[in-house]
Amino acid sequence: MAFFRHRRRRFMILPCLLLLIACFSIADCISSVDYASRKQQHPITPINRDLYHTSGTLMEEIEQLVNRHQDRFHIETYTSKNKGYQAELDVVTYRQNRNEIEDNSKFRILLSFGQHARELITTELALKILSILSGEQSLPKRNPVLLNRTLQNTVIKVVPIENLNGRRKVEAGELCERRNGRGVDLNRNWSVDWGKKEEDFRPDEENPGTGPFSEPESQMMRKLSTSFEPHLWVNVHSGMEALFMPYDHKNTTPKGVQSGKMKLILETLNHLHCGDRCVVGSGGGSVGYLAHGTTTDYMFDIAKIPMAFTFEIYGDEKADINDCFKMFNPVDHPTFNRVLDEWSAAFFTMFEMGAHQMNFLQESPFNVGNLISIDDYLNGYLMERKSRYGEKKELLDLGLQEIRTYFRLFLLSSVLLLFMFCSRITKTNRSLVSSVSL
């Protein structure tokens, strides 16, 4: 009997195993079909090589630009190593006249691009700004006299690609990678509120490293900020359209007059160059989550840079969460060119405003009228933005014509009233003189 019981058990176990294997096979098939269908529904957008340089070709083009304009540019390469991991940092310095003796009387600006590897559009903006500084490209609707006066009193250091090792991983196919070459988020590796983790913390996105400044890239950036002592710092990112000031690690902005100056600059840039659609305020209070150990909070709180900003220059909110290149970078020529044109103009407006706010241009206060005339602003600037949101041009033309008409009537009325007022004063003075002579 025992023999038959064992045989029955064997016969019962075998069908169970076969059934289990069949279930796993069916589950694998279903998951494969589901993955294939999801991939078909949300295709992954590759890097558009017609628009974007590789890191190597971008730096080659920048080096050639520097060599063509050695009277105003020079480039330095720094290296740093930590526990077998090595990183490089290229820094381009602009001074309108390199032969001048260096002094601390000039307005000093430090700009960093490409801190997050997947945000390729930021490094293209770095190239665009350097091209404008060289004179090989120009800015429309810009007062060249005021811009030249600003640049005469300015020294600018540009880091075109802060996270070169991470960028190479993106170019190798890891399109969602934002960290450096060994998996650390460089914008969480600084000492202000370092290591604190929110409930939604994701180590694959926000790994802060083993300690503050554990990464060579952060160490080099800290040394650069300490030696250069900039008055203005901008960390350039993509993922949304925003103009941020401190703080990132808490839902507040700094107190005092300097905070008001920073906010005025951001609100002006938002109005002139972002069509009032950019988010303005503190990163911690505006982006929807708190970020700890960020560069901008360190630059403001520890390095004591008077004006410290984070700019987010592009984001596609409709892109699938797995389609990282499209989410963080424009994928068509018109949008690509628009982003670079608008934000390069915003940077030069900021240079002028910042120099004035820091009293480097006391004799020539910043004047928005120097940037865009009323007719240019109404005809071109607003027209371009409104049409992007699908409003009919005919209605917009009619509205703009009415605005111009009312504006000119207002000016005419003001002149007439002033003329009448002056005439009345003249008559009164004459009557007084007559009565005195009598």
GROMACS .gro file of N, CA and C in nm, residues 226-308:
model
  249
  226THR      N    1   3.509   7.949  -0.457
  226THR     CA    2   3.588   8.011  -0.350
  226THR      C    3   3.695   8.103  -0.406
  227SER      N    4   3.762   8.061  -0.512
  227SER     CA    5   3.870   8.142  -0.569
  227SER      C    6   3.817   8.259  -0.650
  228PHE      N    7   3.706   8.240  -0.718
  228PHE     CA    8   3.652   8.344  -0.807
  228PHE      C    9   3.566   8.446  -0.731
  229GLU      N   10   3.498   8.404  -0.628
  229GLU     CA   11   3.409   8.489  -0.548
  229GLU      C   12   3.309   8.566  -0.635
  230PRO      N   13   3.222   8.497  -0.703
  230PRO     CA   14   3.127   8.566  -0.793
  230PRO      C   15   3.024   8.646  -0.717
  231HIS      N   16   2.967   8.744  -0.786
  231HIS     CA   17   2.854   8.820  -0.732
  231HIS      C   18   2.722   8.756  -0.775
  232LEU      N   19   2.726   8.681  -0.886
  232LEU     CA   20   2.604   8.621  -0.940
  232LEU      C   21   2.634   8.477  -0.981
  233TRP      N   22   2.546   8.386  -0.941
  233TRP     CA   23   2.561   8.243  -0.973
  233TRP      C   24   2.431   8.194  -1.033
  234VAL      N   25   2.440   8.115  -1.142
  234VAL     CA   26   2.323   8.052  -1.200
  234VAL      C   27   2.355   7.906  -1.229
  235ASN      N   28   2.272   7.817  -1.178
  235ASN     CA   29   2.279   7.674  -1.207
  235ASN      C   30   2.166   7.642  -1.304
  236VAL      N   31   2.200   7.599  -1.425
  236VAL     CA   32   2.102   7.587  -1.533
  236VAL      C   33   2.058   7.442  -1.550
  237HIS      N   34   1.926   7.421  -1.546
  237HIS     CA   35   1.868   7.287  -1.556
  237HIS      C   36   1.752   7.289  -1.656
  238SER      N   37   1.695   7.171  -1.681
  238SER     CA   38   1.572   7.160  -1.758
  238SER      C   39   1.483   7.057  -1.693
  239GLY      N   40   1.356   7.058  -1.732
  239GLY     CA   41   1.254   6.973  -1.671
  239GLY      C   42   1.124   7.047  -1.652
  240MET      N   43   1.136   7.181  -1.649
  240MET     CA   44   1.020   7.270  -1.640
  240MET      C   45   1.067   7.408  -1.681
  241GLU      N   46   0.978   7.506  -1.675
  241GLU     CA   47   1.016   7.645  -1.701
  241GLU      C   48   1.003   7.721  -1.570
  242ALA      N   49   1.116   7.760  -1.513
  242ALA     CA   50   1.112   7.821  -1.381
  242ALA      C   51   1.235   7.908  -1.358
  243LEU      N   52   1.218   8.006  -1.270
  243LEU     CA   53   1.324   8.096  -1.227
  243LEU      C   54   1.326   8.090  -1.074
  244PHE      N   55   1.423   8.018  -1.019
  244PHE     CA   56   1.426   7.992  -0.876
  244PHE      C   57   1.536   8.071  -0.806
  245MET      N   58   1.506   8.114  -0.685
  245MET     CA   59   1.604   8.170  -0.594
  245MET      C   60   1.606   8.080  -0.471
  246PRO      N   61   1.700   8.096  -0.379
  246PRO     CA   62   1.698   8.012  -0.259
  246PRO      C   63   1.565   8.030  -0.184
  247TYR      N   64   1.517   7.928  -0.112
  247TYR     CA   65   1.591   7.807  -0.079
  247TYR      C   66   1.527   7.686  -0.146
  248ASP      N   67   1.610   7.578  -0.161
  248ASP     CA   68   1.559   7.452  -0.212
  248ASP      C   69   1.519   7.357  -0.100
  249HIS      N   70   1.585   7.369   0.015
  249HIS     CA   71   1.564   7.271   0.123
  249HIS      C   72   1.454   7.312   0.220
  250LYS      N   73   1.393   7.428   0.197
  250LYS     CA   74   1.281   7.469   0.280
  250LYS      C   75   1.190   7.561   0.199
  251ASN      N   76   1.068   7.572   0.247
  251ASN     CA   77   0.964   7.642   0.171
  251ASN      C   78   0.964   7.791   0.206
  252THR      N   79   1.080   7.856   0.196
  252THR     CA   80   1.090   7.999   0.224
  252THR      C   81   1.194   8.061   0.132
  253THR      N   82   1.189   8.193   0.123
  253THR     CA   83   1.294   8.269   0.055
  253THR      C   84   1.371   8.348   0.161
  254PRO      N   85   1.493   8.391   0.131
  254PRO     CA   86   1.570   8.468   0.228
  254PRO      C   87   1.500   8.600   0.263
  255LYS      N   88   1.536   8.656   0.377
  255LYS     CA   89   1.482   8.784   0.420
  255LYS      C   90   1.575   8.897   0.376
  256GLY      N   91   1.522   9.019   0.378
  256GLY     CA   92   1.606   9.135   0.357
  256GLY      C   93   1.600   9.195   0.219
  257VAL      N   94   1.678   9.302   0.202
  257VAL     CA   95   1.677   9.380   0.078
  257VAL      C   96   1.730   9.299  -0.039
  258GLN      N   97   1.836   9.220  -0.016
  258GLN     CA   98   1.895   9.145  -0.125
  258GLN      C   99   1.798   9.044  -0.184
  259SER      N  100   1.715   8.986  -0.099
  259SER     CA  101   1.613   8.893  -0.148
  259SER      C  102   1.515   8.964  -0.240
  260GLY      N  103   1.479   9.087  -0.204
  260GLY     CA  104   1.390   9.166  -0.289
  260GLY      C  105   1.452   9.197  -0.423
  261LYS      N  106   1.583   9.223  -0.424
  261LYS     CA  107   1.652   9.249  -0.551
  261LYS      C  108   1.651   9.125  -0.640
  262MET      N  109   1.676   9.010  -0.580
  262MET     CA  110   1.676   8.886  -0.658
  262MET      C  111   1.538   8.860  -0.717
  263LYS      N  112   1.436   8.880  -0.635
  263LYS     CA  113   1.300   8.854  -0.684
  263LYS      C  114   1.262   8.951  -0.795
  264LEU      N  115   1.305   9.077  -0.785
  264LEU     CA  116   1.277   9.174  -0.890
  264LEU      C  117   1.339   9.130  -1.022
  265ILE      N  118   1.463   9.081  -1.018
  265ILE     CA  119   1.528   9.034  -1.141
  265ILE      C  120   1.450   8.919  -1.201
  266LEU      N  121   1.410   8.822  -1.119
  266LEU     CA  122   1.338   8.705  -1.171
  266LEU      C  123   1.203   8.744  -1.229
  267GLU      N  124   1.130   8.833  -1.162
  267GLU     CA  125   0.999   8.876  -1.213
  267GLU      C  126   1.014   8.950  -1.345
  268THR      N  127   1.120   9.030  -1.358
  268THR     CA  128   1.143   9.102  -1.483
  268THR      C  129   1.177   9.005  -1.596
  269LEU      N  130   1.263   8.908  -1.568
  269LEU     CA  131   1.297   8.808  -1.670
  269LEU      C  132   1.174   8.728  -1.710
  270ASN      N  133   1.091   8.695  -1.614
  270ASN     CA  134   0.970   8.619  -1.644
  270ASN      C  135   0.879   8.698  -1.737
  271HIS      N  136   0.868   8.828  -1.712
  271HIS     CA  137   0.779   8.912  -1.794
  271HIS      C  138   0.837   8.935  -1.934
  272LEU      N  139   0.967   8.965  -1.941
  272LEU     CA  140   1.026   9.000  -2.070
  272LEU      C  141   1.055   8.880  -2.158
  273HIS      N  142   1.098   8.770  -2.099
  273HIS     CA  143   1.151   8.660  -2.179
  273HIS      C  144   1.079   8.528  -2.161
  274CYS      N  145   0.990   8.519  -2.065
  274CYS     CA  146   0.922   8.392  -2.041
  274CYS      C  147   0.770   8.405  -2.057
  275GLY      N  148   0.725   8.521  -2.104
  275GLY     CA  149   0.581   8.540  -2.126
  275GLY      C  150   0.498   8.521  -2.001
  276ASP      N  151   0.556   8.548  -1.883
  276ASP     CA  152   0.488   8.533  -1.753
  276ASP      C  153   0.441   8.391  -1.726
  277ARG      N  154   0.499   8.293  -1.794
  277ARG     CA  155   0.457   8.155  -1.773
  277ARG      C  156   0.554   8.076  -1.684
  278CYS      N  157   0.671   8.132  -1.655
  278CYS     CA  158   0.768   8.063  -1.570
  278CYS      C  159   0.727   8.069  -1.424
  279VAL      N  160   0.754   7.964  -1.352
  279VAL     CA  161   0.735   7.964  -1.207
  279VAL      C  162   0.846   8.048  -1.144
  280VAL      N  163   0.810   8.137  -1.053
  280VAL     CA  164   0.906   8.227  -0.989
  280VAL      C  165   0.896   8.211  -0.838
  281GLY      N  166   1.009   8.198  -0.771
  281GLY     CA  167   1.009   8.189  -0.626
  281GLY      C  168   1.120   8.098  -0.577
  282SER      N  169   1.104   8.048  -0.456
  282SER     CA  170   1.203   7.954  -0.403
  282SER      C  171   1.181   7.817  -0.464
  283GLY      N  172   1.290   7.741  -0.481
  283GLY     CA  173   1.276   7.608  -0.534
  283GLY      C  174   1.194   7.519  -0.444
  284GLY      N  175   1.219   7.528  -0.312
  284GLY     CA  176   1.146   7.445  -0.218
  284GLY      C  177   0.999   7.477  -0.209
  285GLY      N  178   0.963   7.602  -0.238
  285GLY     CA  179   0.823   7.640  -0.229
  285GLY      C  180   0.748   7.632  -0.360
  286SER      N  181   0.819   7.610  -0.472
  286SER     CA  182   0.754   7.619  -0.602
  286SER      C  183   0.754   7.490  -0.681
  287VAL      N  184   0.857   7.406  -0.664
  287VAL     CA  185   0.872   7.291  -0.752
  287VAL      C  186   0.786   7.173  -0.708
  288GLY      N  187   0.737   7.174  -0.583
  288GLY     CA  188   0.651   7.065  -0.538
  288GLY      C  189   0.719   6.966  -0.446
  289TYR      N  190   0.849   6.982  -0.423
  289TYR     CA  191   0.920   6.895  -0.328
  289TYR      C  192   1.042   6.971  -0.277
  290LEU      N  193   1.095   6.929  -0.163
  290LEU     CA  194   1.215   6.989  -0.106
  290LEU      C  195   1.338   6.913  -0.154
  291ALA      N  196   1.445   6.986  -0.182
  291ALA     CA  197   1.571   6.926  -0.227
  291ALA      C  198   1.680   6.965  -0.128
  292HIS      N  199   1.755   6.867  -0.082
  292HIS     CA  200   1.855   6.889   0.022
  292HIS      C  201   1.995   6.870  -0.033
  293GLY      N  202   2.086   6.957   0.010
  293GLY     CA  203   2.223   6.948  -0.038
  293GLY      C  204   2.244   7.004  -0.177
  294THR      N  205   2.168   7.108  -0.214
  294THR     CA  206   2.179   7.163  -0.349
  294THR      C  207   2.290   7.267  -0.359
  295THR      N  208   2.334   7.289  -0.482
  295THR     CA  209   2.444   7.382  -0.507
  295THR      C  210   2.403   7.525  -0.478
  296THR      N  211   2.286   7.565  -0.523
  296THR     CA  212   2.244   7.704  -0.508
  296THR      C  213   2.227   7.743  -0.361
  297ASP      N  214   2.174   7.654  -0.279
  297ASP     CA  215   2.162   7.685  -0.137
  297ASP      C  216   2.300   7.704  -0.074
  298TYR      N  217   2.397   7.623  -0.114
  298TYR     CA  218   2.534   7.640  -0.063
  298TYR      C  219   2.591   7.773  -0.111
  299MET      N  220   2.575   7.804  -0.238
  299MET     CA  221   2.632   7.926  -0.294
  299MET      C  222   2.579   8.050  -0.222
  300PHE      N  223   2.452   8.046  -0.184
  300PHE     CA  224   2.393   8.161  -0.117
  300PHE      C  225   2.427   8.165   0.032
  301ASP      N  226   2.412   8.052   0.099
  301ASP     CA  227   2.427   8.049   0.245
  301ASP      C  228   2.572   8.043   0.292
  302ILE      N  229   2.655   7.963   0.224
  302ILE     CA  230   2.792   7.940   0.270
  302ILE      C  231   2.893   8.024   0.192
  303ALA      N  232   2.884   8.020   0.058
  303ALA     CA  233   2.976   8.099  -0.023
  303ALA      C  234   2.941   8.247  -0.022
  304LYS      N  235   2.822   8.281   0.026
  304LYS     CA  236   2.778   8.421   0.041
  304LYS      C  237   2.774   8.495  -0.093
  305ILE      N  238   2.733   8.427  -0.198
  305ILE     CA  239   2.713   8.492  -0.327
  305ILE      C  240   2.583   8.572  -0.318
  306PRO      N  241   2.585   8.703  -0.344
  306PRO     CA  242   2.466   8.787  -0.321
  306PRO      C  243   2.344   8.746  -0.403
  307MET      N  244   2.367   8.702  -0.527
  307MET     CA  245   2.256   8.663  -0.614
  307MET      C  246   2.281   8.520  -0.664
  308ALA      N  247   2.201   8.427  -0.614
  308ALA     CA  248   2.219   8.286  -0.649
  308ALA      C  249   2.087   8.232  -0.704
   0.00000   0.00000   0.00000
